Coordinates of C-alpha atoms and ligand atoms in Angstrom, one line a residue:
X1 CA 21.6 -8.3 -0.6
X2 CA 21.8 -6.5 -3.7
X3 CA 19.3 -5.7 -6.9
X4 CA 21.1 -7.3 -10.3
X5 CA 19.8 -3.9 -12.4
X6 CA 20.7 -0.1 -11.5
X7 CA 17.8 1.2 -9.8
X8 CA 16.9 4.8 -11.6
X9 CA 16.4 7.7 -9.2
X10 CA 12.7 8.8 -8.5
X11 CA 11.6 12.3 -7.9
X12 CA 10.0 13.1 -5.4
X13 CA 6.5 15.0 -5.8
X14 CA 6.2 18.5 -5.0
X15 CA 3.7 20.1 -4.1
X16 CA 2.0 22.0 -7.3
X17 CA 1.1 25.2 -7.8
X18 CA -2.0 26.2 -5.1
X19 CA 0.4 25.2 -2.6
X20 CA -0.7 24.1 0.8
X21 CA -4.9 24.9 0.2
X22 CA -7.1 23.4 2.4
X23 CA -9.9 23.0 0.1
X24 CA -8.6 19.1 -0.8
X25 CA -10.8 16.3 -0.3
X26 CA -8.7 15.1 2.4
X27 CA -8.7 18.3 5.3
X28 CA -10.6 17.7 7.9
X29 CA -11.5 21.4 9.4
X30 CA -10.3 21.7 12.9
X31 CA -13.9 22.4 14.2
X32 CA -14.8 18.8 12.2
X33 CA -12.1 16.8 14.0
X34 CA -13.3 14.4 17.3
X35 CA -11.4 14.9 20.6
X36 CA -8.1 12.6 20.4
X37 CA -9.1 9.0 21.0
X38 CA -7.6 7.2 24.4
X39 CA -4.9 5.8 23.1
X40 CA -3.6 8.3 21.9
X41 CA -4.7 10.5 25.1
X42 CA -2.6 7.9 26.9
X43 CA 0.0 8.5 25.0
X44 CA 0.5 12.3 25.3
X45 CA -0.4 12.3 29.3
X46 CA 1.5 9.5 30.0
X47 CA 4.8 9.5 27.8
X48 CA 4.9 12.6 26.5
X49 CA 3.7 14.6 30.1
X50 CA 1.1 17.1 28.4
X51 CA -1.8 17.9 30.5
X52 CA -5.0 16.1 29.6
X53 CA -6.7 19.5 28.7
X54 CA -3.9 20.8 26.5
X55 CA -3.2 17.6 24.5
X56 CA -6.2 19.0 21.8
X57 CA -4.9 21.8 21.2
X58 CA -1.1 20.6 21.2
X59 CA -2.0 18.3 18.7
X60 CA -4.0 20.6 16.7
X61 CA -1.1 23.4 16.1
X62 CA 1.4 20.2 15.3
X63 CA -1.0 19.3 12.7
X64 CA -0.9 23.3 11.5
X65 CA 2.8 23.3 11.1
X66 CA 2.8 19.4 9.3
X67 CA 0.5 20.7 6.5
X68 CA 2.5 24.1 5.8
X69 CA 5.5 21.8 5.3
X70 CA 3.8 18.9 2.8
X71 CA -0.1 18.1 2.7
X72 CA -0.4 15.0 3.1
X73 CA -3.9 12.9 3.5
X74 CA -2.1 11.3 6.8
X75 CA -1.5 15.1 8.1
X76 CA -5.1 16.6 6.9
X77 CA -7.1 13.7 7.7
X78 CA -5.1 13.3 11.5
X79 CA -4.9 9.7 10.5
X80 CA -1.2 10.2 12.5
X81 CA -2.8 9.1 15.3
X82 CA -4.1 6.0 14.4
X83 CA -1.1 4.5 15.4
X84 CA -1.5 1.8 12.9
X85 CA 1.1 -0.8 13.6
X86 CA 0.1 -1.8 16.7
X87 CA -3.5 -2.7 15.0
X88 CA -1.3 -5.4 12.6
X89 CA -1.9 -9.3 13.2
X90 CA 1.4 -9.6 13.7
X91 CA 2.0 -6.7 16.4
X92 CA 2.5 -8.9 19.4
X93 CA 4.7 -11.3 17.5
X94 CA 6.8 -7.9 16.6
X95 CA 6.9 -6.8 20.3
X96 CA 8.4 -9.8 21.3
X97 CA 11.0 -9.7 18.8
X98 CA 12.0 -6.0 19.7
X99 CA 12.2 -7.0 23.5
X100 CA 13.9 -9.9 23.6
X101 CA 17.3 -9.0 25.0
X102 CA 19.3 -12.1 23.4
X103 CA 18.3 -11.1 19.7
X104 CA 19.7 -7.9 17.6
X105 CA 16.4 -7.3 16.2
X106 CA 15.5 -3.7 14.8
X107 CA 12.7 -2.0 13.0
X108 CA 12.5 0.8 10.5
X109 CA 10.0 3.3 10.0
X110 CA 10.0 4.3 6.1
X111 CA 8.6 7.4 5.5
X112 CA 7.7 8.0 9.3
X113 CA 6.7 11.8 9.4
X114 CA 5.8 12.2 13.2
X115 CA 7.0 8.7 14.4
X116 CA 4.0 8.3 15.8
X117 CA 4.0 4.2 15.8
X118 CA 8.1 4.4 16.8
X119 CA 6.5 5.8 20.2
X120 CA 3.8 3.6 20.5
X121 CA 6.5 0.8 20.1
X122 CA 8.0 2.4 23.2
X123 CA 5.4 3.2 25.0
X124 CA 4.5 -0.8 25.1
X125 CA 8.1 -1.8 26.1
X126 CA 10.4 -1.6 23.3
X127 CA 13.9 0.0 24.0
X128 CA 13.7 2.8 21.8
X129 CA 17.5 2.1 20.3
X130 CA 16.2 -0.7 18.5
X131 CA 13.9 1.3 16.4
X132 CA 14.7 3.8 13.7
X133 CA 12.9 6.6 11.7
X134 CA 13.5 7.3 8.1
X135 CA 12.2 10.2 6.6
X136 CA 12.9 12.8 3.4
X137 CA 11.8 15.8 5.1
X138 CA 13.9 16.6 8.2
X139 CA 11.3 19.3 9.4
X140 CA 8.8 16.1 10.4
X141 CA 11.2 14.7 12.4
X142 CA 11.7 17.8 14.7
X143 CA 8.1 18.2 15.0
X144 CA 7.8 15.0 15.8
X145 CA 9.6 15.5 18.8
X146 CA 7.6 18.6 19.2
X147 CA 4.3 16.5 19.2
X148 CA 5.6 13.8 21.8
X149 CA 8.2 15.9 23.9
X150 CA 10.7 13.0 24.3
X151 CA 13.6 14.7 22.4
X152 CA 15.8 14.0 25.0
X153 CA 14.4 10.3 26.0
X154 CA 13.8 9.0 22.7
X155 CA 17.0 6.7 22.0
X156 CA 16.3 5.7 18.3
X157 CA 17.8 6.6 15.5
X158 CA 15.9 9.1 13.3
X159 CA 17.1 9.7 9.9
X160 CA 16.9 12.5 7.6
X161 CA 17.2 10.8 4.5
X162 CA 16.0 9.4 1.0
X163 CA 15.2 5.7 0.8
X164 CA 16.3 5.7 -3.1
X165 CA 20.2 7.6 -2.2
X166 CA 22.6 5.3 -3.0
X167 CA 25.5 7.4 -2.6
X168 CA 27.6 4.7 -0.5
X169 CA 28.0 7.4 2.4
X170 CA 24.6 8.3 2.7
X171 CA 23.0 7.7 6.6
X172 CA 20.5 5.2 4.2
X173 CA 23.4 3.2 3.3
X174 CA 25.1 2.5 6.7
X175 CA 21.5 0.7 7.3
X176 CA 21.8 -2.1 4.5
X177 CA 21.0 -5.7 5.9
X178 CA 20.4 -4.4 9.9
X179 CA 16.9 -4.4 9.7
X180 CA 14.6 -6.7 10.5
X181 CA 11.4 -5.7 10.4
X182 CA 10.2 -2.7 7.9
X183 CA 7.1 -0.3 9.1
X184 CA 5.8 1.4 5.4
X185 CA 2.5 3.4 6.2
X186 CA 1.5 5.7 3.9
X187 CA 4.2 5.5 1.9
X188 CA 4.5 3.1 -1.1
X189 CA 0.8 4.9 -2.2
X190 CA 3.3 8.1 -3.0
X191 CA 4.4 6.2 -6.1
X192 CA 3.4 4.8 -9.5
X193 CA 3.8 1.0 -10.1
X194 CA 7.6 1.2 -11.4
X195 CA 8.3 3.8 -8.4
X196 CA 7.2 1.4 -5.7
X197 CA 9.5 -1.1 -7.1
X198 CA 11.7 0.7 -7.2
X199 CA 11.1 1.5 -3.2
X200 CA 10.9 -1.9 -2.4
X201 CA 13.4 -2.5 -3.9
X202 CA 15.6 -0.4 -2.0
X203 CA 13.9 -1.2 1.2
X204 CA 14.6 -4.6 0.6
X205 CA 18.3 -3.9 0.4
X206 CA 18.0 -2.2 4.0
X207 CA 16.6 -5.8 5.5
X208 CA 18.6 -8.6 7.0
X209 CA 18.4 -11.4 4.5
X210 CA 16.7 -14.2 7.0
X211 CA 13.5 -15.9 6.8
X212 CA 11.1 -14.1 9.2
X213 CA 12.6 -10.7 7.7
X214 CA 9.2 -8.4 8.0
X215 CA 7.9 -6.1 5.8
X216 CA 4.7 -4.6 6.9
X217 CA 2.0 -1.6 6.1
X218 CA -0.7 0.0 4.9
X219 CA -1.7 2.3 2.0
X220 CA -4.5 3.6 -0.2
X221 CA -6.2 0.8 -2.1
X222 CA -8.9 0.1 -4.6
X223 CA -10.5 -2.9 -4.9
X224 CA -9.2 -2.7 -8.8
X225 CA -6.0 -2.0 -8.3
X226 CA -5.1 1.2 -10.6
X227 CA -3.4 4.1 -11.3
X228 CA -4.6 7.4 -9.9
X229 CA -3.9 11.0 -9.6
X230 CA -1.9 11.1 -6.5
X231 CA -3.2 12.0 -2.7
X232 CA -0.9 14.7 -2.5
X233 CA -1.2 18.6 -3.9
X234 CA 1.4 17.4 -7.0
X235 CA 1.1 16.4 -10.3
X236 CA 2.3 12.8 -9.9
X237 CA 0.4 9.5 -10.0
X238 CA 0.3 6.6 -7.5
X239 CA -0.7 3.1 -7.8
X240 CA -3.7 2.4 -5.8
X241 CA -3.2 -1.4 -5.2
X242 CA -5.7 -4.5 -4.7
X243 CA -4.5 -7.6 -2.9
X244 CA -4.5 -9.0 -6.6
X245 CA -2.2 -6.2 -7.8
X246 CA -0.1 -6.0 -4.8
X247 CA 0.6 -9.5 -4.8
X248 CA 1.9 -9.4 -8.4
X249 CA 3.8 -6.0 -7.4
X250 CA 6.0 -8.3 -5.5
X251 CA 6.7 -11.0 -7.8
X252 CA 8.7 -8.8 -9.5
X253 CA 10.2 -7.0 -6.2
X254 CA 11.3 -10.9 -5.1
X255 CA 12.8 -11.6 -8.5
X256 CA 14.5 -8.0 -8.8
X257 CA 16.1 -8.8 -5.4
X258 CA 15.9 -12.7 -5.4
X259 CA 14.6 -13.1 -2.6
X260 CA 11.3 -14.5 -1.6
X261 CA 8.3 -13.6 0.0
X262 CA 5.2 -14.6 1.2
X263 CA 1.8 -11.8 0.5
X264 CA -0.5 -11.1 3.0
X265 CA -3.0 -8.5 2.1
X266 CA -6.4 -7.1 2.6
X267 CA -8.3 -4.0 1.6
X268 CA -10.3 -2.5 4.5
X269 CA -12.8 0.5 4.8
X270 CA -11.5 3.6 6.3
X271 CA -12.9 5.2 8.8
X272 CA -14.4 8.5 8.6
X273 CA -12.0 10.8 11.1
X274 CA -14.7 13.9 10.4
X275 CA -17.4 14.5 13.3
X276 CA -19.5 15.4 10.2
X277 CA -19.3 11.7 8.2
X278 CA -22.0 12.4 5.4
X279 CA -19.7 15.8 4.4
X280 CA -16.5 13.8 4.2
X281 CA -15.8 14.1 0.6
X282 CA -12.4 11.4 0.8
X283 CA -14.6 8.4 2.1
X284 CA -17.1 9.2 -0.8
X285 CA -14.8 9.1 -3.5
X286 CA -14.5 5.1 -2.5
X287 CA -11.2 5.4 -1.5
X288 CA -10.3 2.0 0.6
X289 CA -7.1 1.4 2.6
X290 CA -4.6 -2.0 1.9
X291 CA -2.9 -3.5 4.6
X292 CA -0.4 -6.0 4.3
X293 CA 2.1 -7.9 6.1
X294 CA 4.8 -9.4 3.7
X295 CA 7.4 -12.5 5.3
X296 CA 10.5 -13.2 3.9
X297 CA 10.1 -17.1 3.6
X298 CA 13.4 -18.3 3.1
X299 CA 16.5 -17.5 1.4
X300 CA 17.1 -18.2 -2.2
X301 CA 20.3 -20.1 -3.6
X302 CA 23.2 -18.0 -4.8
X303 CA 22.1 -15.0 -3.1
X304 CA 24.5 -12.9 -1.7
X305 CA 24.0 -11.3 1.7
Ligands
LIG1 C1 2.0 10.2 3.8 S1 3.3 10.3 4.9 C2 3.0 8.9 6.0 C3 3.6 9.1 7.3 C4 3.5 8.0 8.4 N1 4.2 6.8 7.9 C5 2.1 7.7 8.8 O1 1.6 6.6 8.5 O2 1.5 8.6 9.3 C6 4.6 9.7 3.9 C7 6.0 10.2 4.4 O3 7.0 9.6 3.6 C8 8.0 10.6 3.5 N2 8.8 10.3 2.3 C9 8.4 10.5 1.0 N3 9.4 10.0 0.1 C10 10.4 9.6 0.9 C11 11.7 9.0 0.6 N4 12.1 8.9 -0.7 N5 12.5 8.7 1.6 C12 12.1 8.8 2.9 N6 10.9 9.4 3.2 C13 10.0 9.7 2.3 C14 7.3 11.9 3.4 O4 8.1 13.0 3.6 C15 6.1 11.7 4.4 O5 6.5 12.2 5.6

């Protein structure tokens, strides 16, 4: 499927000036951080093989070496272990899909820093070859198989790559129309409204034109839906979306493409990740997390595949 305007490049942000500080709203000290929750305990004893009373630690320096290389919210607030897909309505639904032997279906992790829901996905029964990591910054892939020790066993494809290349031989572009379902966590927040049409656009390029195509996520939200400084040590802005806003967001992404999708989308309260909840200065700046779950519903005339 293709976009009927040239897509301008987008820049990535930077980090500014100050660097990799960790006197941001959204580091968690080390000392402030709760043990690692069961699942993902179960995670690193039973798939990765690190004993129980190293796993804290283990995760702990992999969260060290994330921030030096970009510091994100997702890194300083260790919401990398939330493991967030597999909390989606439509997880089970997407499990079935990505084990059923008699269909090609694949899913792609934009922006997937650690991988960390591409193991989950594994850990509960998917074959990792139908799953594939995208991902600017090549130096969170590696610690990613750092964090889960399966850099042998892990079959997927992990990609060092920008979503908005679009030189034809780019690894991006040997994905257009394979995928089916689209895993965007923490990612479309990086950008301004024009940006993250821009992304979706491009994302929506990488998907299999068929109804039931999946795009699904979560990000920061407000219940306004505005522009804000971004969550990131740069000098960019990011569009912090309501339902409302998201919604409209892809009106224009379905007639940029022409396709068509159906909106599913909520804003929840995050939870604190701090030990010390009344000194978490992120959840007191109102900050509120959009999920959504976006299906293609059918395919439009005169659209190309
Ligand atoms: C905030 S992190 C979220 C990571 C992960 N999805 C999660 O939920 O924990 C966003 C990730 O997107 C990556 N990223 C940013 N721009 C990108 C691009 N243009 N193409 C691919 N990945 C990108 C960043 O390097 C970063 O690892």
């Amino acid at each position: 499927m293709s976009a009927d305007k040239p897509i301008p490049t987008v820049e990535v942000a930077q980090p500014a000036a100050g660097g990799t500080t960790k006197d941001v709203p959204w580091y968690i000290p080390d000392e402030d951080l709760p043990e690692v929750d069961p699942t993902a305990l179960d995670i690193f004893v039973k798939y990765s093989h690190i004993p129980q009373s190293m796993v804290q630690a283990h995760v702990l320096k992999n969260r060290e070496e994330a921030w030096k290389i970009f510091p994100f919210p997702c890194i300083g607030q260790m919401r990398f272990l939330d493991f967030s897909l597999a909390k989606m309505p439509s997880y089970d639904k997407i499990l079935a899909r990505l084990c059923d032997p008699t269909s090609p279906a694949r899913l792609l992790d934009v922006g997937c820093c650690f991988g960390q829901d591409l193991r989950k996905l594994v850990v509960d029964g998917v074959p990792s070859e139908r799953l594939v990591g995208l991902e600017l910054e090549p130096k969170f892939l590696d610690l990613g198989f750092e964090l889960f020790a399966d850099r042998e066993s892990f079959k997927g494809q992990m990609i060092a790559g920008n979503l908005f290349d679009e030189s034809p031989d780019s690894p991006v572009a040997a994905l257009a129309g394979s995928i089916d379902i689209a895993h965007a966590a923490s990612f479309f927040h990086l950008f301004n409204w024009d940006e993250q049409i821009n992304a979706a656009v491009h994302l929506v390029n990488l998907m299999r034109n068929v109804p039931g195509a999946l795009v699904l996520g979560r990000q920061l939200g407000s219940s306004t839906g505005e522009e804000r400084p971004a969550p990131t040590i740069s000098n960019s802005k990011s569009f912090f979306h309501s339902p409302e806003s998201f919604r409209a967001l892809w009106v224009v992404i379905s007639e940029r493409t022409k396709t068509n999708w159906e909106v599913n989308a909520w804003l929840e309260t995050p939870a604190t990740h701090s030990k010390r909840a009344d000194k978490d200065r992120w959840i007191s700046k109102g900050v509120q997390l959009l999920y959504f779950e976006i299906h293609q519903t059918h395919i439009a005339e005169n659209t190309e595949k």
